[in-house]
Short mmCIF file of C-alpha atoms in Angstrom, two decimals:
data_model
loop_
_atom_site.label_atom_id
_atom_site.label_comp_id
_atom_site.label_asym_id
_atom_site.label_seq_id
_atom_site.Cartn_x
_atom_site.Cartn_y
_atom_site.Cartn_z
CA MET A 12 0.30 -10.57 7.36
CA GLU A 13 -3.31 -9.92 8.19
CA ASN A 14 -3.68 -6.15 8.58
CA LYS A 15 -5.57 -4.72 5.60
CA LYS A 16 -3.39 -1.60 5.48
CA ALA A 17 -0.26 -3.77 5.52
CA LEU A 18 -1.60 -5.94 2.70
CA LYS A 19 -2.47 -2.84 0.68
CA LEU A 20 1.07 -1.53 1.25
CA ILE A 21 2.53 -4.88 0.15
CA ASP A 22 0.42 -4.72 -3.01
CA SER A 23 1.77 -1.21 -3.68
CA ILE A 24 5.35 -2.43 -3.23
CA VAL A 25 4.71 -5.36 -5.60
CA LYS A 26 3.11 -3.11 -8.21
CA THR A 27 6.00 -0.60 -8.02
CA LEU A 28 8.64 -3.33 -8.31
CA GLU A 29 6.84 -4.95 -11.24
CA SER A 30 6.49 -1.69 -13.15
CA ASN A 31 9.89 -0.11 -12.45
CA GLU A 32 12.06 -3.24 -12.32
CA ILE A 33 14.45 -1.32 -10.06
CA VAL A 34 14.44 -0.75 -6.32
CA THR A 35 13.53 2.92 -5.91
CA ASP A 36 13.57 5.20 -2.87
CA ASP A 37 9.76 4.92 -2.89
CA VAL A 38 10.03 1.15 -2.45
CA VAL A 39 12.46 1.57 0.45
CA GLU A 40 10.11 4.04 2.10
CA MET A 41 7.13 1.68 1.68
CA VAL A 42 9.17 -1.20 3.18
CA ARG A 43 10.03 1.09 6.11
CA GLU A 44 6.31 1.90 6.54
CA LEU A 45 5.45 -1.82 6.50
CA ARG A 46 7.73 -2.71 9.43
CA PRO A 47 5.48 -1.35 12.24
CA TYR A 48 2.66 -3.60 11.00
CA ALA A 49 4.94 -6.63 11.35
CA VAL A 50 5.85 -5.54 14.88
CA GLU A 51 2.16 -4.98 15.69
CA GLU A 52 1.27 -8.47 14.43
CA SER A 53 4.13 -10.01 16.50
CA LEU A 54 6.08 -11.17 13.45
CA PRO A 55 9.69 -10.68 14.63
CA VAL A 56 11.26 -12.51 11.68
CA VAL A 57 9.37 -10.31 9.22
CA ALA A 58 10.12 -7.13 11.18
CA LYS A 59 13.82 -8.00 11.15
CA THR A 60 13.70 -8.74 7.42
CA LEU A 61 12.09 -5.40 6.64
CA ARG A 62 14.71 -3.57 8.72
CA LEU A 63 17.54 -5.48 7.00
CA VAL A 64 16.07 -4.75 3.56
CA THR A 65 15.97 -0.99 4.17
CA GLU A 66 19.49 -0.98 5.62
CA HIS A 67 20.81 -3.14 2.77
CA VAL A 68 19.34 -0.99 -0.01
CA GLU A 69 20.37 2.27 1.67
CA GLU A 70 23.97 1.05 2.03
CA ASN A 71 24.30 -0.61 -1.39
CA GLU A 72 21.80 1.32 -3.53
CA VAL A 73 20.56 -2.03 -4.91
CA PHE A 74 19.09 -5.23 -3.53
CA ALA A 75 22.01 -7.59 -4.09
CA ILE A 76 20.67 -10.65 -2.25
CA PRO A 77 19.80 -13.55 -4.57
CA ILE A 78 16.66 -15.65 -4.37
CA PRO A 79 17.51 -18.71 -2.24
CA GLN A 80 18.24 -21.70 -4.41
CA ASP A 81 16.72 -25.11 -3.85
CA GLU A 82 19.02 -27.71 -2.37
CA PRO A 83 21.59 -28.74 -5.00
CA LEU A 84 21.18 -32.09 -6.66
CA VAL A 85 23.91 -34.56 -5.70
CA ASP A 86 25.17 -37.45 -7.82
CA GLU A 87 24.64 -40.53 -5.61
CA GLU A 88 27.70 -42.32 -6.98
CA THR A 89 30.28 -39.53 -6.85
CA GLY A 90 28.76 -37.21 -4.24
CA ASP A 91 29.36 -34.25 -6.57
CA GLU A 92 26.84 -31.48 -6.97
CA ILE A 93 24.98 -31.52 -10.28
CA GLU A 94 24.56 -28.12 -11.93
CA SER A 95 20.99 -27.61 -12.99
CA GLU A 96 20.19 -25.74 -16.18
CA ASN A 97 18.17 -23.23 -14.15
CA SER A 98 20.96 -22.29 -11.74
CA GLU A 99 20.72 -18.61 -12.71
CA ILE A 100 21.24 -16.29 -9.74
CA ILE A 101 18.44 -13.74 -9.51
CA THR A 102 19.00 -10.51 -7.59
CA GLY A 103 17.70 -6.95 -7.69
CA SER A 104 14.04 -6.06 -7.90
CA GLU A 105 13.10 -9.60 -8.92
CA SER A 106 14.60 -11.03 -5.73
CA LEU A 107 13.04 -8.30 -3.58
CA LEU A 108 9.69 -8.92 -5.25
CA TYR A 109 10.00 -12.62 -4.38
CA LEU A 110 10.85 -11.73 -0.76
CA ILE A 111 7.89 -9.33 -0.43
CA ASN A 112 5.56 -12.05 -1.72
CA LEU A 113 6.99 -14.44 0.88
CA ILE A 114 6.30 -11.83 3.57
CA LYS A 115 2.71 -11.47 2.41
CA LYS A 116 2.15 -15.13 3.33
CA SER A 117 4.72 -15.34 6.13
CA GLU A 118 2.54 -17.69 8.20
CA ASN A 119 3.47 -20.48 5.75
CA PRO A 120 6.37 -22.46 7.33
CA ILE A 121 8.20 -22.83 4.00
CA ASN A 122 7.95 -19.08 3.37
CA LYS A 123 9.18 -18.36 6.89
CA ALA A 124 12.20 -20.61 6.31
CA GLU A 125 13.04 -18.76 3.09
CA ILE A 126 12.60 -15.40 4.84
CA ARG A 127 15.11 -16.57 7.48
CA GLU A 128 17.49 -17.56 4.67
CA TYR A 129 17.22 -14.02 3.26
CA ASN A 130 17.99 -12.66 6.75
CA ARG A 131 21.13 -14.83 6.99
CA LYS A 132 22.28 -13.69 3.55
CA MET A 133 21.68 -10.00 4.31
CA GLU A 134 23.54 -10.26 7.61
CA ALA A 135 26.46 -12.07 5.95
CA PHE A 136 26.53 -9.50 3.12
CA ALA A 137 26.74 -6.66 5.68
CA GLU A 138 29.86 -8.13 7.32
#
């Protein structure tokens, strides 16, 4: 995102998530306020994400979507997935914080791909 007010709002969301470590109503309201900036900047993926985040937290009272995991490692001989030691699933404020930081630099193609992955997970969770 490029709008200075949007970036300031993102910084406020990040600061609130880092200090509270829970997703509060204030965070949801700030995410809601951020959405028009995404629409204004013609960022439909980000606008959709922000809408899904507010709906998800309002319905579930938490942010239950985990940080997308890297592709699993596969044993070349057996074809089985190899469990990595760092396969911990991270949800809640930590996952939302990660997503907000992706949104801040949403012009990066890798970030945009991860934002789309969050969208898929939020839509699947809602079903």
